[in-house]
Short mmCIF file of C-alpha atoms and ligand atoms in Angstrom, two decimals:
data_model
loop_
_atom_site.label_atom_id
_atom_site.label_comp_id
_atom_site.label_asym_id
_atom_site.label_seq_id
_atom_site.Cartn_x
_atom_site.Cartn_y
_atom_site.Cartn_z
CA UNK Z 1 30.13 17.31 5.00
CA UNK Z 2 27.13 14.96 5.35
CA UNK Z 3 24.26 15.43 2.84
CA UNK Z 4 21.19 17.10 3.97
CA UNK Z 5 18.04 15.48 2.92
CA UNK Z 6 14.54 16.83 2.58
CA UNK Z 7 11.36 14.65 2.02
CA UNK Z 8 8.41 16.27 0.40
CA UNK Z 9 5.06 14.70 1.13
CA UNK Z 10 5.15 12.70 4.56
CA UNK Z 11 2.30 10.06 4.14
CA UNK Z 12 2.95 6.41 4.19
CA UNK Z 13 6.03 6.60 1.85
CA UNK Z 14 7.39 10.03 2.90
CA UNK Z 15 7.12 9.67 6.73
CA UNK Z 16 8.85 6.33 6.62
CA UNK Z 17 11.53 7.56 4.18
CA UNK Z 18 12.22 10.57 6.35
CA UNK Z 19 12.64 8.42 9.44
CA UNK Z 20 14.79 6.06 7.61
CA UNK Z 21 17.05 8.67 6.25
CA UNK Z 22 17.49 10.07 9.93
CA UNK Z 23 18.29 6.61 10.95
CA UNK Z 24 21.03 6.40 8.25
CA UNK Z 25 22.70 9.27 9.94
CA UNK Z 26 21.53 12.23 7.77
CA UNK Z 27 19.98 15.61 8.79
CA UNK Z 28 16.40 15.39 7.55
CA UNK Z 29 13.59 18.05 7.02
CA UNK Z 30 10.16 16.82 6.07
CA UNK Z 31 7.58 18.80 4.44
CA UNK Z 32 3.82 18.41 3.96
CA UNK Z 33 0.85 20.64 2.95
CA UNK Z 34 -1.34 19.30 5.59
CA UNK Z 35 -0.83 21.26 8.95
CA UNK Z 36 -2.23 18.40 11.18
CA UNK Z 37 0.28 15.77 9.77
CA UNK Z 38 3.21 18.21 10.27
CA UNK Z 39 2.07 19.00 13.98
CA UNK Z 40 1.72 15.29 14.65
CA UNK Z 41 5.14 14.35 13.16
CA UNK Z 42 6.68 17.30 15.06
CA UNK Z 43 5.52 15.79 18.24
CA UNK Z 44 6.82 12.27 17.29
CA UNK Z 45 3.28 10.81 16.33
CA UNK Z 46 2.83 8.94 13.30
CA UNK Z 47 -0.44 9.92 11.29
CA UNK Z 48 -0.99 6.29 10.39
CA UNK Z 49 -0.34 2.81 11.71
CA UNK Z 50 2.94 1.23 10.65
CA UNK Z 51 4.69 -1.19 12.79
CA UNK Z 52 8.07 0.23 14.26
CA UNK Z 53 7.59 3.55 12.69
CA UNK Z 54 6.63 5.60 15.55
CA UNK Z 55 9.60 4.19 17.63
CA UNK Z 56 12.00 5.11 14.70
CA UNK Z 57 10.38 8.67 14.34
CA UNK Z 58 10.71 9.21 18.18
CA UNK Z 59 14.36 8.18 18.00
CA UNK Z 60 15.03 11.16 15.73
CA UNK Z 61 12.59 13.86 15.91
CA UNK Z 62 14.14 17.12 17.36
CA UNK Z 63 12.69 18.17 20.70
CA UNK Z 64 11.96 14.63 21.92
CA UNK Z 65 13.88 13.59 25.00
CA UNK Z 66 16.80 11.41 23.99
CA UNK Z 67 16.44 11.69 20.32
CA UNK Z 68 19.21 12.30 17.81
CA UNK Z 69 17.47 15.55 16.82
CA UNK Z 70 18.41 14.85 13.20
CA UNK Z 71 14.67 14.99 11.99
CA UNK Z 72 12.55 18.12 11.64
CA UNK Z 73 9.32 18.99 9.89
CA UNK Z 74 8.02 22.25 8.34
CA UNK Z 75 5.56 23.72 5.99
CA UNK Z 76 7.98 26.35 4.60
CA UNK Z 77 9.35 25.58 0.95
CA UNK Z 78 11.94 28.26 1.27
CA UNK Z 79 13.27 26.58 4.19
CA UNK Z 80 13.30 23.12 2.52
CA UNK Z 81 15.02 24.28 -0.57
CA UNK Z 82 17.67 26.22 1.62
CA UNK Z 83 18.17 23.20 3.88
CA UNK Z 84 18.51 20.15 1.20
CA UNK Z 85 21.18 18.87 -0.93
CA UNK Z 86 18.99 16.04 -1.96
CA UNK Z 87 15.04 16.60 -2.06
CA UNK Z 88 12.93 13.41 -2.25
CA UNK Z 89 9.49 13.92 -3.61
CA UNK Z 90 7.02 11.37 -2.06
CA UNK Z 91 3.46 12.93 -2.67
CA UNK Z 92 0.50 10.87 -3.78
CA UNK Z 93 -0.34 9.98 -7.45
CA UNK Z 94 -3.96 8.77 -7.08
CA UNK Z 95 -6.19 7.56 -9.94
CA UNK Z 96 -8.08 10.58 -11.66
CA UNK Z 97 -11.78 10.55 -10.86
CA UNK Z 98 -13.68 8.91 -13.54
CA UNK Z 99 -10.64 7.84 -15.48
CA UNK Z 100 -7.88 5.10 -15.26
CA UNK Z 101 -5.13 7.81 -15.74
CA UNK Z 102 -2.70 8.81 -12.86
CA UNK Z 103 -3.52 12.23 -11.35
CA UNK Z 104 -0.22 14.08 -11.48
CA UNK Z 105 -1.50 17.37 -10.00
CA UNK Z 106 0.09 16.64 -6.60
CA UNK Z 107 3.40 15.92 -8.02
CA UNK Z 108 3.26 18.95 -10.36
CA UNK Z 109 2.25 21.24 -7.50
CA UNK Z 110 5.17 20.06 -5.36
CA UNK Z 111 7.57 20.71 -8.22
CA UNK Z 112 6.08 24.08 -8.84
CA UNK Z 113 6.37 25.01 -5.20
CA UNK Z 114 9.95 23.75 -4.69
CA UNK Z 115 11.64 24.97 -7.76
CA UNK Z 116 11.36 28.69 -7.65
CA UNK Z 117 13.31 28.46 -4.29
CA UNK Z 118 16.10 26.43 -5.57
CA UNK Z 119 18.92 28.88 -6.02
CA UNK Z 120 21.97 26.49 -5.80
CA UNK Z 121 23.02 23.12 -6.98
CA UNK Z 122 20.54 20.45 -5.74
CA UNK Z 123 19.40 16.93 -6.71
CA UNK Z 124 15.55 16.55 -6.82
CA UNK Z 125 14.64 12.63 -6.43
CA UNK Z 126 11.13 11.51 -7.52
CA UNK Z 127 9.96 8.49 -5.46
CA UNK Z 128 6.31 8.69 -6.34
CA UNK Z 129 4.88 6.18 -8.70
CA UNK Z 130 4.35 8.06 -12.11
CA UNK Z 131 3.42 7.22 -15.59
CA UNK Z 132 6.40 6.83 -17.94
CA UNK Z 133 7.55 9.95 -19.42
CA UNK Z 134 6.94 12.07 -16.36
CA UNK Z 135 10.42 12.37 -15.22
CA UNK Z 136 11.57 13.70 -18.54
CA UNK Z 137 8.91 16.43 -18.42
CA UNK Z 138 9.47 17.23 -14.79
CA UNK Z 139 13.35 17.54 -15.35
CA UNK Z 140 12.42 20.26 -17.93
CA UNK Z 141 10.10 21.91 -15.33
CA UNK Z 142 12.86 22.08 -12.72
CA UNK Z 143 15.36 23.69 -15.05
CA UNK Z 144 12.83 26.19 -16.21
CA UNK Z 145 11.45 27.22 -12.81
CA UNK Z 146 14.63 27.08 -10.58
CA UNK Z 147 16.70 30.32 -10.42
CA UNK Z 148 19.71 27.80 -10.31
CA UNK Z 149 18.76 26.43 -13.71
CA UNK Z 150 20.92 23.50 -15.00
CA UNK Z 151 22.52 23.16 -11.48
CA UNK Z 152 19.27 21.55 -10.47
CA UNK Z 153 19.04 17.97 -11.59
CA UNK Z 154 16.34 15.12 -11.31
CA UNK Z 155 16.72 11.59 -10.64
CA UNK Z 156 13.97 8.86 -10.43
CA UNK Z 157 14.23 6.41 -7.64
CA UNK Z 158 11.00 4.40 -7.45
CA UNK Z 159 9.91 2.91 -4.10
CA UNK Z 160 9.16 -0.69 -3.37
CA UNK Z 161 8.21 -0.66 0.20
CA UNK Z 162 5.22 -2.79 1.52
CA UNK Z 163 2.89 -1.32 4.12
CA UNK Z 164 3.24 -3.53 7.23
CA UNK Z 165 7.03 -3.84 6.43
CA UNK Z 166 7.74 -0.28 5.52
CA UNK Z 167 10.45 0.39 7.90
CA UNK Z 168 12.33 -2.80 7.36
CA UNK Z 169 11.92 -2.45 3.54
CA UNK Z 170 13.12 1.22 3.52
CA UNK Z 171 16.17 0.46 5.68
CA UNK Z 172 17.12 -2.83 3.91
CA UNK Z 173 15.48 -2.62 0.52
CA UNK Z 174 15.85 -5.57 -1.73
CA UNK Z 175 17.01 -3.32 -4.63
CA UNK Z 176 17.48 0.34 -5.34
CA UNK Z 177 16.56 1.66 -8.69
CA UNK Z 178 18.00 4.87 -9.84
CA UNK Z 179 16.95 6.44 -12.90
CA UNK Z 180 19.80 9.09 -13.57
CA UNK Z 181 21.26 11.26 -16.35
CA UNK Z 182 24.59 12.22 -14.83
CA UNK Z 183 27.45 10.80 -12.84
CA UNK Z 184 26.93 13.42 -10.21
CA UNK Z 185 23.36 12.12 -9.52
CA UNK Z 186 24.63 8.50 -9.37
CA UNK Z 187 27.29 9.56 -6.98
CA UNK Z 188 24.72 11.53 -4.74
CA UNK Z 189 22.33 8.59 -4.72
CA UNK Z 190 25.08 6.18 -3.84
CA UNK Z 191 26.04 8.50 -1.00
CA UNK Z 192 22.46 8.58 0.30
CA UNK Z 193 22.14 4.82 0.16
CA UNK Z 194 25.65 4.01 1.23
CA UNK Z 195 24.58 1.82 4.27
CA UNK Z 196 22.12 -0.48 2.34
CA UNK Z 197 24.60 -0.65 -0.50
CA UNK Z 198 27.39 -1.67 1.96
CA UNK Z 199 24.93 -4.57 2.97
CA UNK Z 200 24.83 -5.81 -0.52
CA UNK Z 201 21.63 -4.30 -1.89
CA UNK Z 202 21.82 -4.39 -5.64
CA UNK Z 203 21.86 -0.88 -7.15
CA UNK Z 204 20.25 -0.81 -10.54
CA UNK Z 205 21.11 2.39 -12.73
CA UNK Z 206 19.00 3.05 -15.68
CA UNK Z 207 17.55 5.96 -17.77
CA UNK Z 208 14.32 7.78 -16.69
CA UNK Z 209 11.70 5.72 -18.46
CA UNK Z 210 13.23 2.40 -17.42
CA UNK Z 211 13.25 3.49 -13.70
CA UNK Z 212 9.62 4.66 -13.95
CA UNK Z 213 8.60 1.39 -15.71
CA UNK Z 214 10.28 -0.94 -13.16
CA UNK Z 215 7.80 0.21 -10.65
CA UNK Z 216 4.58 -0.14 -12.63
CA UNK Z 217 5.95 -3.43 -14.17
CA UNK Z 218 6.60 -4.95 -10.75
CA UNK Z 219 3.25 -4.06 -9.57
CA UNK Z 220 1.60 -5.36 -12.56
CA UNK Z 221 3.56 -8.64 -12.22
CA UNK Z 222 2.32 -9.05 -8.56
CA UNK Z 223 -1.26 -8.10 -9.34
CA UNK Z 224 -1.11 -10.71 -12.20
CA UNK Z 225 0.07 -13.27 -9.75
CA UNK Z 226 -2.81 -12.73 -7.15
CA UNK Z 227 -5.43 -12.74 -10.09
CA UNK Z 228 -3.88 -15.88 -11.63
CA UNK Z 229 -4.55 -17.70 -8.47
CA UNK Z 230 -7.89 -16.11 -7.93
CA UNK Z 231 -8.79 -17.31 -11.62
CA UNK Z 232 -7.66 -20.87 -10.48
CA UNK Z 233 -10.06 -20.39 -7.43
CA UNK Z 234 -13.02 -19.75 -9.74
CA UNK Z 235 -12.10 -22.98 -11.72
CA UNK Z 236 -11.66 -24.95 -8.66
CA UNK Z 237 -15.07 -23.80 -7.46
CA UNK Z 238 -16.63 -24.89 -10.75
CA UNK Z 239 -14.72 -28.18 -10.86
CA UNK Z 240 -14.62 -29.12 -7.33
CA UNK Z 241 -10.96 -28.65 -6.77
CA UNK Z 242 -9.02 -27.16 -3.92
CA UNK Z 243 -7.09 -23.98 -4.81
CA UNK Z 244 -5.08 -24.06 -1.53
CA UNK Z 245 -3.59 -27.45 -2.48
CA UNK Z 246 -3.15 -26.36 -6.03
CA UNK Z 247 -1.08 -23.24 -4.92
CA UNK Z 248 1.05 -25.27 -2.72
CA UNK Z 249 1.69 -27.89 -5.42
CA UNK Z 250 2.66 -25.34 -8.13
CA UNK Z 251 4.58 -23.23 -5.74
CA UNK Z 252 7.00 -26.05 -5.25
CA UNK Z 253 8.26 -25.20 -8.71
CA UNK Z 254 10.70 -22.45 -7.94
CA UNK Z 255 10.16 -20.75 -11.34
CA UNK Z 256 6.71 -20.11 -10.00
CA UNK Z 257 7.42 -19.76 -6.20
CA UNK Z 258 4.89 -19.91 -3.32
CA UNK Z 259 4.39 -16.25 -2.61
CA UNK Z 260 1.41 -14.12 -3.66
CA UNK Z 261 -0.51 -17.35 -4.37
CA UNK Z 262 -3.16 -17.12 -1.70
CA UNK Z 263 -6.53 -17.02 -3.32
CA UNK Z 264 -9.13 -14.83 -1.71
CA UNK Z 265 -11.06 -11.65 -2.28
CA UNK Z 266 -8.12 -10.08 -3.92
CA UNK Z 267 -5.86 -7.06 -3.94
CA UNK Z 268 -6.69 -3.38 -3.02
CA UNK Z 269 -4.98 -0.63 -1.39
CA UNK Z 270 -3.52 2.64 -2.44
CA UNK Z 271 -1.04 1.23 -5.15
CA UNK Z 272 -1.88 -1.99 -7.12
CA UNK Z 273 -5.28 -1.07 -8.38
CA UNK Z 274 -4.58 2.46 -9.39
CA UNK Z 275 -1.10 1.62 -10.69
CA UNK Z 276 -2.26 -1.09 -13.08
CA UNK Z 277 -5.02 1.20 -14.46
CA UNK Z 278 -2.57 4.16 -14.73
CA UNK Z 279 -0.16 1.76 -16.53
CA UNK Z 280 -2.97 0.83 -19.11
CA UNK Z 281 -3.82 4.50 -19.58
CA UNK Z 282 -0.37 5.53 -20.33
CA UNK Z 283 0.25 2.58 -22.61
CA UNK Z 284 -2.89 3.71 -24.45
CA UNK Z 285 -1.46 7.19 -24.89
CA UNK Z 286 1.82 5.91 -26.17
CA UNK Z 287 0.02 3.56 -28.71
CA UNK Z 288 1.11 0.48 -26.86
CA UNK Z 289 -2.41 -0.41 -25.26
CA UNK Z 290 -2.47 -3.89 -26.93
CA UNK Z 291 0.52 -4.93 -24.84
CA UNK Z 292 -1.39 -4.30 -21.56
CA UNK Z 293 -4.84 -5.41 -22.57
CA UNK Z 294 -4.30 -8.44 -20.23
CA UNK Z 295 -4.25 -6.15 -17.28
CA UNK Z 296 -7.96 -5.24 -17.93
CA UNK Z 297 -8.57 -8.94 -17.27
CA UNK Z 298 -6.32 -9.08 -14.26
CA UNK Z 299 -8.33 -6.06 -12.82
CA UNK Z 300 -11.71 -7.58 -13.57
CA UNK Z 301 -10.87 -10.89 -12.14
CA UNK Z 302 -9.66 -9.16 -8.93
CA UNK Z 303 -12.89 -6.89 -8.79
CA UNK Z 304 -15.07 -9.94 -9.37
CA UNK Z 305 -13.77 -11.53 -6.27
CA UNK Z 306 -15.54 -8.96 -4.04
CA UNK Z 307 -18.87 -9.65 -5.78
CA UNK Z 308 -18.39 -13.46 -5.38
CA UNK Z 309 -17.76 -12.89 -1.73
CA UNK Z 310 -21.05 -11.31 -1.46
CA UNK Z 311 -22.72 -14.18 -3.36
CA UNK Z 312 -21.12 -16.72 -1.32
CA UNK Z 313 -22.32 -14.96 1.82
CA UNK Z 314 -25.97 -14.68 0.32
CA UNK Z 315 -26.02 -18.53 -0.43
CA UNK Z 316 -24.80 -19.62 3.17
CA UNK Z 317 -27.60 -17.41 4.48
CA UNK Z 318 -30.10 -19.33 2.51
CA UNK Z 319 -29.69 -17.84 -0.98
CA UNK Z 320 -32.19 -14.90 -0.95
CA UNK Z 321 -32.04 -11.65 0.88
CA UNK Z 322 -29.77 -10.21 3.40
CA UNK Z 323 -32.72 -8.46 5.23
CA UNK Z 324 -32.78 -9.41 8.82
CA UNK Z 325 -29.39 -11.00 8.71
CA UNK Z 326 -26.55 -10.01 10.81
CA UNK Z 327 -23.06 -10.29 9.30
CA UNK Z 328 -19.86 -9.78 11.17
CA UNK Z 329 -16.96 -8.56 9.15
CA UNK Z 330 -13.51 -9.24 10.61
CA UNK Z 331 -11.07 -6.73 8.96
CA UNK Z 332 -11.43 -3.43 7.30
CA UNK Z 333 -7.88 -2.74 6.09
CA UNK Z 334 -6.66 -3.81 2.68
CA UNK Z 335 -3.94 -5.83 4.29
CA UNK Z 336 -2.89 -6.76 7.84
CA UNK Z 337 -0.47 -4.68 9.84
CA UNK Z 338 -1.66 -1.43 8.33
CA UNK Z 339 -4.53 1.06 9.03
CA UNK Z 340 -4.88 1.77 5.23
CA UNK Z 341 -8.41 1.29 3.93
CA UNK Z 342 -7.86 2.79 0.45
CA UNK Z 343 -9.82 0.54 -2.05
CA UNK Z 344 -9.91 -2.11 0.74
CA UNK Z 345 -11.65 -5.45 -0.63
CA UNK Z 346 -13.00 -6.06 2.92
CA UNK Z 347 -14.86 -2.68 3.26
CA UNK Z 348 -15.98 -2.98 -0.28
CA UNK Z 349 -17.71 -6.44 0.67
CA UNK Z 350 -19.01 -4.94 3.97
CA UNK Z 351 -20.41 -1.99 2.13
CA UNK Z 352 -22.25 -4.11 -0.75
CA UNK Z 353 -23.89 -6.43 1.95
CA UNK Z 354 -24.93 -3.28 3.94
CA UNK Z 355 -26.34 -1.67 0.78
CA UNK Z 356 -28.47 -5.01 0.34
CA UNK Z 357 -30.17 -4.75 3.57
CA UNK Z 358 -27.70 -6.81 5.76
CA UNK Z 359 -26.73 -5.55 9.37
CA UNK Z 360 -23.07 -5.41 9.04
CA UNK Z 361 -20.82 -5.05 12.00
CA UNK Z 362 -17.14 -4.53 11.30
CA UNK Z 363 -14.14 -4.86 13.61
CA UNK Z 364 -10.45 -4.35 12.70
CA UNK Z 365 -7.31 -4.10 14.97
CA UNK Z 366 -5.97 -0.76 13.49
CA UNK Z 367 -8.25 0.39 10.56
CA UNK Z 368 -11.46 1.36 12.69
CA UNK Z 369 -10.96 5.22 12.40
CA UNK Z 370 -10.13 5.42 8.78
CA UNK Z 371 -13.04 2.85 8.01
CA UNK Z 372 -15.63 4.90 10.02
CA UNK Z 373 -14.54 7.94 7.98
CA UNK Z 374 -14.99 6.10 4.67
CA UNK Z 375 -18.23 3.99 5.53
CA UNK Z 376 -19.81 5.88 8.28
CA UNK Z 377 -23.13 3.88 7.84
CA UNK Z 378 -21.71 0.56 8.50
CA UNK Z 379 -21.85 -0.72 12.28
CA UNK Z 380 -18.67 -1.08 14.26
CA UNK Z 381 -17.57 -3.11 17.23
CA UNK Z 382 -14.60 -2.71 19.60
CA UNK Z 383 -13.44 -6.39 19.52
CA UNK Z 384 -13.91 -9.43 17.26
CA UNK Z 385 -16.15 -10.99 19.91
CA UNK Z 386 -18.40 -7.89 20.08
CA UNK Z 387 -18.62 -7.92 16.31
CA UNK Z 388 -19.71 -11.46 15.96
CA UNK Z 389 -22.47 -11.29 18.66
CA UNK Z 390 -25.64 -12.49 17.27
CA UNK Z 391 -24.20 -13.01 13.75
CA UNK Z 392 -25.73 -15.32 11.26
CA UNK Z 393 -22.30 -15.33 9.30
CA UNK Z 394 -18.73 -14.29 10.17
CA UNK Z 395 -16.64 -12.95 7.22
CA UNK Z 396 -12.94 -13.14 7.53
CA UNK Z 397 -11.79 -10.50 5.15
CA UNK Z 398 -8.32 -9.18 6.21
CA UNK Z 399 -5.67 -11.73 7.49
CA UNK Z 400 -4.61 -10.13 10.73
CA UNK Z 401 -2.86 -12.52 12.96
CA UNK Z 402 -5.40 -11.64 15.79
CA UNK Z 403 -8.00 -13.49 13.69
CA UNK Z 404 -5.96 -16.52 13.11
CA UNK Z 405 -5.49 -16.74 16.74
CA UNK Z 406 -9.21 -16.46 17.72
CA UNK Z 407 -10.71 -19.47 19.68
CA UNK Z 408 -13.43 -20.74 17.45
CA UNK Z 409 -15.18 -22.47 20.47
CA UNK Z 410 -15.42 -19.21 22.47
CA UNK Z 411 -16.49 -17.29 19.47
CA UNK Z 412 -19.01 -19.91 18.75
CA UNK Z 413 -20.73 -19.02 22.04
CA UNK Z 414 -21.52 -15.44 20.91
CA UNK Z 415 -22.80 -16.05 17.39
CA UNK Z 416 -26.44 -17.01 16.38
CA UNK Z 417 -24.99 -19.47 13.45
CA UNK Z 418 -21.66 -20.99 13.44
CA UNK Z 419 -20.99 -20.14 9.93
CA UNK Z 420 -17.44 -18.54 8.93
CA UNK Z 421 -16.53 -17.57 5.42
CA UNK Z 422 -12.78 -17.06 5.02
CA UNK Z 423 -12.04 -14.59 2.38
CA UNK Z 424 -8.35 -15.02 2.69
CA UNK Z 425 -7.79 -18.63 2.93
CA UNK Z 426 -6.00 -17.91 6.12
CA UNK Z 427 -7.81 -19.74 8.87
CA UNK Z 428 -7.42 -23.39 9.64
CA UNK Z 429 -10.64 -25.11 8.38
CA UNK Z 430 -10.12 -28.26 10.58
CA UNK Z 431 -9.99 -26.18 13.72
CA UNK Z 432 -13.04 -24.26 12.96
CA UNK Z 433 -14.98 -27.43 11.76
CA UNK Z 434 -13.94 -29.23 14.91
CA UNK Z 435 -15.60 -26.40 16.92
CA UNK Z 436 -18.80 -26.98 15.05
CA UNK Z 437 -18.47 -24.22 12.45
CA UNK Z 438 -19.58 -24.51 8.87
CA UNK Z 439 -16.45 -23.26 7.19
CA UNK Z 440 -16.52 -21.98 3.57
CA UNK Z 441 -13.63 -20.41 1.73
CA UNK Z 442 -12.96 -19.19 -1.78
CA UNK Z 443 -11.78 -22.02 -4.33
CA UNK Z 444 -12.11 -24.74 -1.75
CA UNK Z 445 -14.46 -27.75 -1.39
CA UNK Z 446 -17.52 -27.07 1.07
CA UNK Z 447 -16.72 -29.81 3.49
N1 NAD O 501 2.05 3.46 0.33
C1 NAD O 501 2.86 2.60 -0.27
O1 NAD O 501 2.84 1.43 0.18
C2 NAD O 501 3.65 2.97 -1.38
C3 NAD O 501 4.60 2.02 -1.89
C4 NAD O 501 5.49 2.42 -3.03
C5 NAD O 501 5.18 3.70 -3.74
N2 NAD O 501 4.21 4.40 -3.27
C6 NAD O 501 3.87 5.56 -3.97
O2 NAD O 501 4.28 6.62 -3.19
C7 NAD O 501 3.46 7.85 -3.42
C8 NAD O 501 2.94 8.38 -2.19
O3 NAD O 501 2.08 7.29 -1.63
P1 NAD O 501 1.65 7.25 -0.20
O4 NAD O 501 0.91 6.01 0.08
O5 NAD O 501 2.62 7.68 0.83
O6 NAD O 501 0.45 8.47 -0.17
P2 NAD O 501 -0.04 9.36 0.99
O7 NAD O 501 -1.31 9.83 0.46
O8 NAD O 501 -0.07 8.54 2.16
O9 NAD O 501 1.04 10.56 1.23
C9 NAD O 501 1.14 11.55 0.20
C10 NAD O 501 1.49 12.77 1.05
O10 NAD O 501 1.87 13.98 0.07
C11 NAD O 501 1.32 15.16 0.72
N3 NAD O 501 1.09 16.12 -0.46
C12 NAD O 501 0.21 16.12 -1.38
N4 NAD O 501 0.43 17.26 -2.08
C13 NAD O 501 1.63 17.74 -1.70
C14 NAD O 501 2.28 18.89 -2.11
N5 NAD O 501 1.94 19.59 -3.15
N6 NAD O 501 3.42 19.25 -1.38
C15 NAD O 501 3.70 18.51 -0.40
N7 NAD O 501 3.19 17.42 0.18
C16 NAD O 501 2.02 16.94 -0.54
C17 NAD O 501 -0.03 14.60 1.35
O11 NAD O 501 -0.65 15.69 2.14
C18 NAD O 501 0.23 13.35 1.88
O12 NAD O 501 0.74 13.44 3.32
C19 NAD O 501 2.51 7.30 -4.51
O13 NAD O 501 2.94 7.75 -5.85
C20 NAD O 501 2.43 5.79 -4.30
O14 NAD O 501 2.04 5.25 -5.49
C21 NAD O 501 3.45 4.02 -1.99
#
């Protein structure tokens, strides 16, 4: 009989995973502790913006006309335990307040809620990003708290999906990493992922610590690549070089590659910043802090970019104060094709300028609601044109396609001064300059 799957925690990762598992043909039951989320999902509505996810959800949620009916949601732990052969844990692992370390309380709570209901054989699969050593500890917790004892096993299967491509990445992952301790666990995971495996997705089997470390190592590498090119941008600014040309040129070396070499205001979001910090904190606990001191520099190069964007804005506005200046901010989310504003560099820059007396108006295609909730005192507009009306400077801070397709000539009619600062190096300077704009970008010559 086909495996039955549960997904615990239906946020960005879990909602996508649940819909993808239904798409792969499994009966799926999703659980969350937030009633509003469950009610929305039951109606086939996605609590966040992720391209293609709502369609996939509606294709499978029970009760929606024409759906496969394979996907349901609940808040009942006993129902989840009773239903599932395989339980995926996808809850959040944020940064602790006032510390670098990972807050494991949500993962611990999920295990503590599920385990006492597990009365028969089951595989619990951790997908959340956790500090190395967590799986070993949680495996013991499971055995201790589950009536089924040793019949309940743990596997660690980190997730690599990218917001904006989450559906595609979940259905067709570039690799599947399985931290396991038994042949049975491997067999079950191979069964869950039979479709992507048949398409040739590599399946990397490891012990628990390696599986946990693969995720934090991958994110550390990506963060390093971004901060590397941003460090080069700083040197280009000082020495008069052009970081975009530099990135193009070094990217031709396929040992380096072109991806993730776009200089700008740096990375943010719910993963990279907190993951590299949690990694440093954990290495410290293990006595290996020296190995990761470079991540401190990666983090500070990244955070410095936001301040530099503020200073570049101040400079184009005359070099002193933001008082009486109108600044339009295009973009609020930490990346395009998402509504996620967690640790968004764009909102951080907008917030700093606002706090220094600038009149900031933000527009984002999908992130307005989340941005308003986080920064209620900023000004918001319903379109890019409305945001730039009367502006003394326009800041391009999230690289949505919509912004690349703006007509600089038409936009120029709405502003007070045709000054654009490209915080993502994603606009075409020649087009903007041809339309009479002063175009400035990070790590590039001024004219
Ligand atoms: N978002 C991404 O792109 C991404 C990619 C790879 C890995 N991850 C990792 O996946 C994990 C989840 O990230 P996310 O972005 O989906 O977070 P999220 O905050 O969007 O979702 C987490 C969900 O878990 C729920 N939850 C919290 N405590 C719970 C509990 N005790 N029982 C059941 N549900 C509970 C929350 O209500 C929320 O809906 C994190 O560890 C993250 O680092 C995220």
